[in-house]
Short mmCIF file of C-alpha atoms in Angstrom, two decimals:
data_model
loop_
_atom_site.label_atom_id
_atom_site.label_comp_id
_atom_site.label_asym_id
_atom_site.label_seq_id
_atom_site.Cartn_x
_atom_site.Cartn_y
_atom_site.Cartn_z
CA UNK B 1 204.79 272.72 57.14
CA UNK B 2 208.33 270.67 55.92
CA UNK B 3 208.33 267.51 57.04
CA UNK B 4 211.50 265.02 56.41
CA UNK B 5 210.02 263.47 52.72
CA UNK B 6 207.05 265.97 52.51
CA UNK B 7 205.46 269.29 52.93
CA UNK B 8 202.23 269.82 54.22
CA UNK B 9 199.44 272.89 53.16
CA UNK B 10 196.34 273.99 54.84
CA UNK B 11 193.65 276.43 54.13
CA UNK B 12 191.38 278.15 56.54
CA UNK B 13 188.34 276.15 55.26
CA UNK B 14 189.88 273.03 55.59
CA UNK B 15 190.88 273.94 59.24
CA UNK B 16 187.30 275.06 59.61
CA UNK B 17 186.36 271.56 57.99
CA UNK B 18 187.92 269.70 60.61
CA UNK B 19 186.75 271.50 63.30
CA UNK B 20 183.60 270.60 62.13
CA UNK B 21 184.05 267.01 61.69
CA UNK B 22 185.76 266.55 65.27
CA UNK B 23 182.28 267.64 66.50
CA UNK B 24 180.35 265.76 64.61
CA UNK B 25 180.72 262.68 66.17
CA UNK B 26 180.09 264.64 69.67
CA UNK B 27 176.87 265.95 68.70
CA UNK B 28 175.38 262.71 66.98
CA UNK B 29 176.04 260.75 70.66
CA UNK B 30 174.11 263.80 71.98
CA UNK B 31 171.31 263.29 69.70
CA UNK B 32 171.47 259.14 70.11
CA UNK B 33 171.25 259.51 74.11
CA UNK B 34 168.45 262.05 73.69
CA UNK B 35 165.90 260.08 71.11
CA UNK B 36 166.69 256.86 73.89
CA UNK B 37 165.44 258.69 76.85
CA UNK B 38 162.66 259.52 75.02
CA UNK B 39 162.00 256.26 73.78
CA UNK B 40 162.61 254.82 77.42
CA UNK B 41 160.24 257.72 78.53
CA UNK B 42 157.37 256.32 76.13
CA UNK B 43 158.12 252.65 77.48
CA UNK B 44 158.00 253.55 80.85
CA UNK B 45 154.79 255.58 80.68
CA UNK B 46 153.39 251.54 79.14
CA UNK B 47 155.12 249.51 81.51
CA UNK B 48 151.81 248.12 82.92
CA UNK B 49 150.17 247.18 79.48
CA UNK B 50 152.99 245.77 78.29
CA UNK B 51 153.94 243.71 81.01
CA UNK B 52 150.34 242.33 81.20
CA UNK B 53 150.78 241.35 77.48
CA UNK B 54 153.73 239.36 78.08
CA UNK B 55 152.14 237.21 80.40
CA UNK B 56 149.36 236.58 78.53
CA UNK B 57 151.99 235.64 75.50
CA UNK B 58 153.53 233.61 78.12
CA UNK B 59 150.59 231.66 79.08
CA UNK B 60 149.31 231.15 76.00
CA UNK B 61 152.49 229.78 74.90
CA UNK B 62 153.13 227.07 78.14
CA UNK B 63 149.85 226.26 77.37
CA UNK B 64 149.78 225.81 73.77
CA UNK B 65 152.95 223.83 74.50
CA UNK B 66 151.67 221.70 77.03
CA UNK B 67 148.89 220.75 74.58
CA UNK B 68 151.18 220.35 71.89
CA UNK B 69 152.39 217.91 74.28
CA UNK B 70 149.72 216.24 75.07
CA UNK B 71 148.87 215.74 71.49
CA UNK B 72 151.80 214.36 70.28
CA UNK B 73 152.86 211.78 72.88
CA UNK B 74 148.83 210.73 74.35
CA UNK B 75 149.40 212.67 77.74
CA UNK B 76 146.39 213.50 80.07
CA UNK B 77 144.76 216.17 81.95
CA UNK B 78 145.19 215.29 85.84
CA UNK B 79 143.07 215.77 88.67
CA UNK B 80 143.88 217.10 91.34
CA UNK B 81 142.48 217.14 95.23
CA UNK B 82 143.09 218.51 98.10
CA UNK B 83 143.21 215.12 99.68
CA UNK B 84 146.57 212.83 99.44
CA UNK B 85 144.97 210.61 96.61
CA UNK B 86 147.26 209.29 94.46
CA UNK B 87 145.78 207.18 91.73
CA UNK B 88 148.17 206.68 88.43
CA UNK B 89 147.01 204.31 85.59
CA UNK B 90 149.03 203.29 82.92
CA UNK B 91 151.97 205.87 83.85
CA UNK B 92 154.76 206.19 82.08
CA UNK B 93 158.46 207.79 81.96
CA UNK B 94 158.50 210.70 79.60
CA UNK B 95 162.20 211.12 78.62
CA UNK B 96 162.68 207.19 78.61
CA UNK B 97 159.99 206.60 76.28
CA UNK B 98 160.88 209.23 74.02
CA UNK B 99 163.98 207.59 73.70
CA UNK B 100 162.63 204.00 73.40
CA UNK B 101 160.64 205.31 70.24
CA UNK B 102 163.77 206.50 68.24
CA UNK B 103 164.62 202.88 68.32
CA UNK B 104 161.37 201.27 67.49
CA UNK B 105 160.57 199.75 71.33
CA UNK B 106 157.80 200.86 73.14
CA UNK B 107 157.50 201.66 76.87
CA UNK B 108 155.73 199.74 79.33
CA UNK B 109 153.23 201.65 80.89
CA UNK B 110 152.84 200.92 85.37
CA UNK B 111 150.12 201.54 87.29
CA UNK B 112 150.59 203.52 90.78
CA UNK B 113 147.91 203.60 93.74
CA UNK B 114 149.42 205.08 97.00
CA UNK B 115 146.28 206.56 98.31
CA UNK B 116 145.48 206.43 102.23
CA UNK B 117 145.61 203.03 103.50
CA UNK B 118 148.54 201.80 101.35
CA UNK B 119 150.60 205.25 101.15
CA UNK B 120 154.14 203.38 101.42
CA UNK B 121 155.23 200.74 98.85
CA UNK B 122 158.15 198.69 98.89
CA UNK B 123 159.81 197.88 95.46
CA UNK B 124 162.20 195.12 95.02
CA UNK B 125 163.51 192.74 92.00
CA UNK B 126 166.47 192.48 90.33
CA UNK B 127 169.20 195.29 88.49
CA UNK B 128 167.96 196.50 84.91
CA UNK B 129 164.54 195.37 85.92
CA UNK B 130 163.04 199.39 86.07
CA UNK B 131 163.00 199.95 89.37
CA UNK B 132 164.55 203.05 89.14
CA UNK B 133 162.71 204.14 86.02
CA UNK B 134 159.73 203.64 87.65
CA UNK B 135 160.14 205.71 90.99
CA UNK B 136 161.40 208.13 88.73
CA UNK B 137 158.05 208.53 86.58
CA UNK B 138 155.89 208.73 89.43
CA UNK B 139 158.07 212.01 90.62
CA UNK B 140 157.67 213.27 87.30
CA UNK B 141 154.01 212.67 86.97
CA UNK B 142 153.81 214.97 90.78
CA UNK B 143 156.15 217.43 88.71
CA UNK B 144 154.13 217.72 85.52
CA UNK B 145 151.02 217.86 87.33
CA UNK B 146 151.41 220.65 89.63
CA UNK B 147 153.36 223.03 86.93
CA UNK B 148 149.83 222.60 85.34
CA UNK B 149 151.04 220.70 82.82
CA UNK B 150 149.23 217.51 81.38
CA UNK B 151 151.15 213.47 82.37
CA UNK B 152 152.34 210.69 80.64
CA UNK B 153 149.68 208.28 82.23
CA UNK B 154 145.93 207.30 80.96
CA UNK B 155 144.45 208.58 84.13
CA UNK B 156 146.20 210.71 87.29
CA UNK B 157 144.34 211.71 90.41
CA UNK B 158 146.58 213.14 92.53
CA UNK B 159 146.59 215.01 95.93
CA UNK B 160 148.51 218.38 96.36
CA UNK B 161 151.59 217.35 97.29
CA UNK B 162 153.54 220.00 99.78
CA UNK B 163 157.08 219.25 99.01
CA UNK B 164 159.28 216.42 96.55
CA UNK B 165 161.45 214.73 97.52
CA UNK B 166 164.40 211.97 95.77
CA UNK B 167 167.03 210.09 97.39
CA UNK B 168 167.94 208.38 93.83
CA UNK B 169 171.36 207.55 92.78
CA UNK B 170 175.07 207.88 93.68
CA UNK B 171 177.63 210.52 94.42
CA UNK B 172 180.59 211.66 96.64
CA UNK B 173 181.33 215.13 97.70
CA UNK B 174 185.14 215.04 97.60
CA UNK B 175 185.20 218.54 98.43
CA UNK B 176 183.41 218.78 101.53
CA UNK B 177 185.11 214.75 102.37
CA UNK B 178 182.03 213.79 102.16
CA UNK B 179 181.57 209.75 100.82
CA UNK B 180 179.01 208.51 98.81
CA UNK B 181 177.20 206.58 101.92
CA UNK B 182 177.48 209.86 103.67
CA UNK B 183 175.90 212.18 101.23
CA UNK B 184 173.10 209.34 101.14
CA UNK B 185 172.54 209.22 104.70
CA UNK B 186 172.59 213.16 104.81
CA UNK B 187 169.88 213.59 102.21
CA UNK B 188 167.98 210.76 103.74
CA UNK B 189 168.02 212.58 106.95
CA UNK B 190 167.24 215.73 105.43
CA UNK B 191 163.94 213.95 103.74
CA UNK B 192 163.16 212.23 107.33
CA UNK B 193 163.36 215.41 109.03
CA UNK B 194 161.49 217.79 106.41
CA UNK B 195 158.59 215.60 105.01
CA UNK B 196 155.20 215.69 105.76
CA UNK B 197 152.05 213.54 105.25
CA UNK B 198 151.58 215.74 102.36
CA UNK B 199 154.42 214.96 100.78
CA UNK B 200 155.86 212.51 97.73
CA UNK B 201 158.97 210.55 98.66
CA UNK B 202 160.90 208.27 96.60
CA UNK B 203 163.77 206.49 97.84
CA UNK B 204 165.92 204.24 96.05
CA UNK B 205 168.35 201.03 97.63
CA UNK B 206 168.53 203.10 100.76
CA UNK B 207 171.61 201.72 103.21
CA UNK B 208 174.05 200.09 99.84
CA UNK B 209 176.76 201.75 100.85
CA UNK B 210 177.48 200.57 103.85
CA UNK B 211 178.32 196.84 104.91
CA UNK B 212 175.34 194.52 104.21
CA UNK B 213 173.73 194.70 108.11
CA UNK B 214 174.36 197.98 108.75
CA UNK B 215 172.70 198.89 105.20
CA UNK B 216 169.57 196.51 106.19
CA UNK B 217 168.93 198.14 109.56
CA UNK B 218 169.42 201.68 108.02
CA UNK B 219 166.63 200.49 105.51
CA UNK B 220 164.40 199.37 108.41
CA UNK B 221 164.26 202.09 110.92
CA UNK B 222 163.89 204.90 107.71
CA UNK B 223 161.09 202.33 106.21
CA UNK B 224 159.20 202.10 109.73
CA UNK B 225 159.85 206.04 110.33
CA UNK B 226 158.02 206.53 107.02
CA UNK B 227 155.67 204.10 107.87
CA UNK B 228 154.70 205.22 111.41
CA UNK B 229 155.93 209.29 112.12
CA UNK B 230 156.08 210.69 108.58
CA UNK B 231 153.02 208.92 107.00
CA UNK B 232 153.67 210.29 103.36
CA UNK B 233 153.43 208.71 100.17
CA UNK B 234 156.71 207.08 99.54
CA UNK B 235 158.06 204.26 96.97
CA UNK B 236 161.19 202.49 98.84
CA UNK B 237 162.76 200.67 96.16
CA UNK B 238 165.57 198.19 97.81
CA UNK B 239 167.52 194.58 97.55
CA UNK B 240 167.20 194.02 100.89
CA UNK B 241 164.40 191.07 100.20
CA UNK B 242 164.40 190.54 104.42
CA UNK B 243 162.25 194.47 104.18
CA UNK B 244 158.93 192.58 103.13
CA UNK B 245 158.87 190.76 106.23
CA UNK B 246 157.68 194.36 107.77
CA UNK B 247 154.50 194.39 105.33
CA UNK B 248 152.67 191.75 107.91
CA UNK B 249 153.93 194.61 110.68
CA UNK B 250 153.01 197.76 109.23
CA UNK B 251 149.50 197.96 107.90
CA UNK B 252 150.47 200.48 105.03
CA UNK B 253 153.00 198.89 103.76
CA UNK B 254 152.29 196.78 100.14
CA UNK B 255 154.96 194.83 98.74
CA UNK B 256 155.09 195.20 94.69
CA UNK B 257 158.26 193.58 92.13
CA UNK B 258 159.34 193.66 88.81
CA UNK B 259 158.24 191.30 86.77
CA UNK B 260 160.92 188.65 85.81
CA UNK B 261 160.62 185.78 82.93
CA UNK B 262 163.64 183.03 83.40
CA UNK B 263 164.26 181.21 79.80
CA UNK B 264 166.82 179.24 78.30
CA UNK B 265 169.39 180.09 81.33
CA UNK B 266 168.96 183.76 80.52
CA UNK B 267 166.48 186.03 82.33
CA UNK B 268 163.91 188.42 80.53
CA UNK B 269 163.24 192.14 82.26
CA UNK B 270 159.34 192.61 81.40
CA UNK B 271 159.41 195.87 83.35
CA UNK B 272 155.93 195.31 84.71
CA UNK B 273 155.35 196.08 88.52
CA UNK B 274 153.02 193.65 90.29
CA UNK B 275 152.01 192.57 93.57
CA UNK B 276 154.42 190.60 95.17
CA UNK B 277 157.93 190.53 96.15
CA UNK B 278 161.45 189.11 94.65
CA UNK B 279 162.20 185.72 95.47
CA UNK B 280 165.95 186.13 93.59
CA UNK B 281 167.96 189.34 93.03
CA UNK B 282 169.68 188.15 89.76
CA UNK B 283 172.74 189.67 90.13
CA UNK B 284 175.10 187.19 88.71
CA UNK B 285 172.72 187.38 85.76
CA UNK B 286 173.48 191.00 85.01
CA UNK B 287 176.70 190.50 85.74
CA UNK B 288 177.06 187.96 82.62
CA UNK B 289 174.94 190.55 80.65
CA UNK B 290 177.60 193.36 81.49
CA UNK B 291 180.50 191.14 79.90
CA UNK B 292 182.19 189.78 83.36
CA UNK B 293 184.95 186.74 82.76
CA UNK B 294 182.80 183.43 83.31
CA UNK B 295 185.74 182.58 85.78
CA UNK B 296 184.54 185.40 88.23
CA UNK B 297 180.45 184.64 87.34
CA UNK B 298 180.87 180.78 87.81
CA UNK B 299 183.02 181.31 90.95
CA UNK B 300 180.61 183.98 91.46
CA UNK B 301 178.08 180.77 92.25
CA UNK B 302 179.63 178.50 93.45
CA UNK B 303 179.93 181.45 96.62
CA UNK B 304 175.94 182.02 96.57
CA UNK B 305 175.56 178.59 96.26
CA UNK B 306 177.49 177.98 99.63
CA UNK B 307 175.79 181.43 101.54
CA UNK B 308 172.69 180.62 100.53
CA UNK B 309 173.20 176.55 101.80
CA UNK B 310 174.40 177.62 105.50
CA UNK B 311 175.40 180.64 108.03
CA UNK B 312 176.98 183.15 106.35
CA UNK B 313 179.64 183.28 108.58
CA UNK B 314 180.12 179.84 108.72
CA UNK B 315 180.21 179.61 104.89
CA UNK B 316 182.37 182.86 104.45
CA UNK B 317 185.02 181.03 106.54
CA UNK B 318 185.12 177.95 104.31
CA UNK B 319 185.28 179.89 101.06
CA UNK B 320 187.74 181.59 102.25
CA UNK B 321 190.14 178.87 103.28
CA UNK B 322 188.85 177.01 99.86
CA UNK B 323 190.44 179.43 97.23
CA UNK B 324 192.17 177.34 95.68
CA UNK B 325 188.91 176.30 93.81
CA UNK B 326 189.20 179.34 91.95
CA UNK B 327 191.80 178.33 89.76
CA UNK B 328 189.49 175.41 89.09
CA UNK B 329 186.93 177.95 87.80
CA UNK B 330 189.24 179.45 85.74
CA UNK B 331 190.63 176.17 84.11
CA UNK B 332 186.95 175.39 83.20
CA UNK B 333 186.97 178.76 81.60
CA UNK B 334 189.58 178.58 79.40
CA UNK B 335 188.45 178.15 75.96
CA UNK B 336 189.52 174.50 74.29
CA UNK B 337 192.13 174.83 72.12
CA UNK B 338 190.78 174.25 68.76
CA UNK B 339 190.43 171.50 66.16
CA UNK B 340 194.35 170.47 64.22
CA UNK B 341 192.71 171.16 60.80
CA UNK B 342 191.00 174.38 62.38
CA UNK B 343 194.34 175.91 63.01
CA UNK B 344 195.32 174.84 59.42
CA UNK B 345 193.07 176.19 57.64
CA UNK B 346 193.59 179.84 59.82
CA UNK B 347 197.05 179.91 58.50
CA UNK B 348 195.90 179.97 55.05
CA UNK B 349 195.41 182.84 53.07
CA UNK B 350 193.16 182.03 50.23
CA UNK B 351 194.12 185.73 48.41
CA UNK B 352 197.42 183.77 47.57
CA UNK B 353 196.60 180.40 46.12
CA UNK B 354 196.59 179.25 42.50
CA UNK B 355 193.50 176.96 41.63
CA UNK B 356 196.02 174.02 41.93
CA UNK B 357 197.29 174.87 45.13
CA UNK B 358 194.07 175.12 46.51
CA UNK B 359 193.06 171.82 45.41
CA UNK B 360 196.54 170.28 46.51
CA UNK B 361 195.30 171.75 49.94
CA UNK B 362 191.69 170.46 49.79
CA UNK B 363 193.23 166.82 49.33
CA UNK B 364 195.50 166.99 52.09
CA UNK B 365 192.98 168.61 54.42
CA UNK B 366 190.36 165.36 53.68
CA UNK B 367 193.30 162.91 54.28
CA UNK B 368 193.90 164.10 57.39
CA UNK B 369 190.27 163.82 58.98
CA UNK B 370 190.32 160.21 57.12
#
């Protein structure tokens, strides 16, 4: 065959030879499919055995690992009843204190007792005190102990619980045009409606998105609901300090708070839950902590100050018509403008001075305070 810059020759055994090869490839798929239907064949014909081995591995391994577990970090075997015991010492918050040891702290452990008689507890105290943390651990502890896994606690007796449930947090469901309030009030509804005196509830500053009132009645009616129709276990953590009022009401209901230390004009979070309830919320305190101006925390005061002295709408009226105190605040805020000799010695720059010159300056500077 001529081509335009060659010329191409061919034999009968090299025509034969490619015939060959084009099959090749043909027959080895053939042979590939055929050895995997056998193989499949073989598996099939085991599928019982080695399905049964599997989950044995698999068991052995969750439990090795829950031991593992236990061994490592001090967790516990629970015990659980049929009954709606629930009986935590020394519980704890696994992912939090794993995280407080990679910075040398350790976590402080809470005891939990929501068994009949005192199934609903009502949390309050301040922001950044553990409120959260702590509602959070006892759902976990439910969690751990009915996978069959050992808790972070010294001791757990817990009854079966039926069905968890959290109402913890803050979020908006822009999609749906849903708000944050309303996505609260819709999973609150769905735990009012779906709970049952079996079940584990935690609820956390139910009614805060709403205006103050509204948000404290919301709080009421769902703490009485739990209280009197529902009759679960439930920890209702909350700022609405007017709530533990309803523990002379409602004979299940114990009031417990986070344990606050005031020193030096600071406050110290101790993070330990004891009987009682919150006789401040802090607020302004965590406020300074989070880096706020000290104009808006001092004016910030003087406000509570004047709520806290008489009717709120009374007092809401005169703050408002007395703003112009607020640029008071903020004069008292401004830093002082510092010392003469301060300011001369910041325009220095000692990288530049001779011996001499330095000394020259030192003379000068002493004259000057004389």
């Amino acid at each position: 065959q001529t081509l335009a810059s060659a010329v191409r020759f061919t034999t009968p055994e090299l025509a034969e030879l490619e015939a060959k090869l084009s099959k090749a490839d043909d027959q080895a798929l053939a042979v590939e499919l055929e050895l995997f239907d056998k193989l499949s064949q073989m598996i099939l014909e085991q599928a019982e055995k080695i399905t049964t081995a599997a989950r044995a591995i698999a068991a052995l391994d969750v439990a090795g690992s829950f031991a593992e577990l236990a061994r490592l970090y001090d967790y516990r075997r629970p015990d659980l009843c049929e009954n709606t015991t629930f009986d935590i010492k020394g519980g704890r918050h696994p992912v939090v204190e794993r995280a407080l040891k990679q910075v040398d702290e350790q976590f402080i452990a809470n005891d939990a007792s929501l068994s009949p008689g005192e199934n609903l507890r009502l949390l309050t105290g301040p922001n950044m005190a553990g409120k959260s943390t702590y509602l959070r651990q006892n759902a976990l502890i439910v969690l751990l102990a009915q996978m069959g896994g050992y808790v972070p606690a010294q001791s757990a007796t817990i009854g079966i619980v039926d069905k968890l449930f959290s109402r913890v947090g803050a979020a908006d469901d822009l999609a749906r045009g849903r708000s944050t309030f309303m996505v609260e009030m819709i999973e609150t509804a769905t735990i009012l409606n779906q709970a049952t005196d079996k079940s584990f509830v935690i609820l956390d500053e139910i009614g805060r998105g709403t205006a103050t009132f509204d948000g404290l009645s919301i709080a009421w009616g769902v703490l009485e609901y739990l209280h009197d129709v529902v009759k679960c276990r439930a920890v209702f953590a909350t700022h609405y300090h007017e709530l533990t009022s309803l523990a002379a009401k409602l004979e299940n209901l114990n009031c417990y708070t986070m344990r606050v230390k005031e020193w030096q004009d600071s406050i110290v979070f101790l993070h330990e839950v004891i009987a009682g309830q919150a006789d401040r919320s802090y607020g302004i305190h965590v406020a300074e902590l989070a880096g706020l101006p000290k104009a808006v925390t001092a004016r910030a005061n003087q406000v509570l100050k004047a709520l806290e002295e008489g009717e709120q709408g009374a007092a809401t009226t005169k703050l408002a018509e007395d703003l112009p105190l607020f640029q008071t605040t903020l004069e008292e805020a401004k830093p002082a403008r510092p010392h003469p000799l301060v300011e001369k010695m910041n325009k220095i720059n000692p990288d530049t001075l001779t011996p001499r010159q330095a000394l020259e300056i030192l003379y000068d500077l002493k004259a000057q305070e004389e």
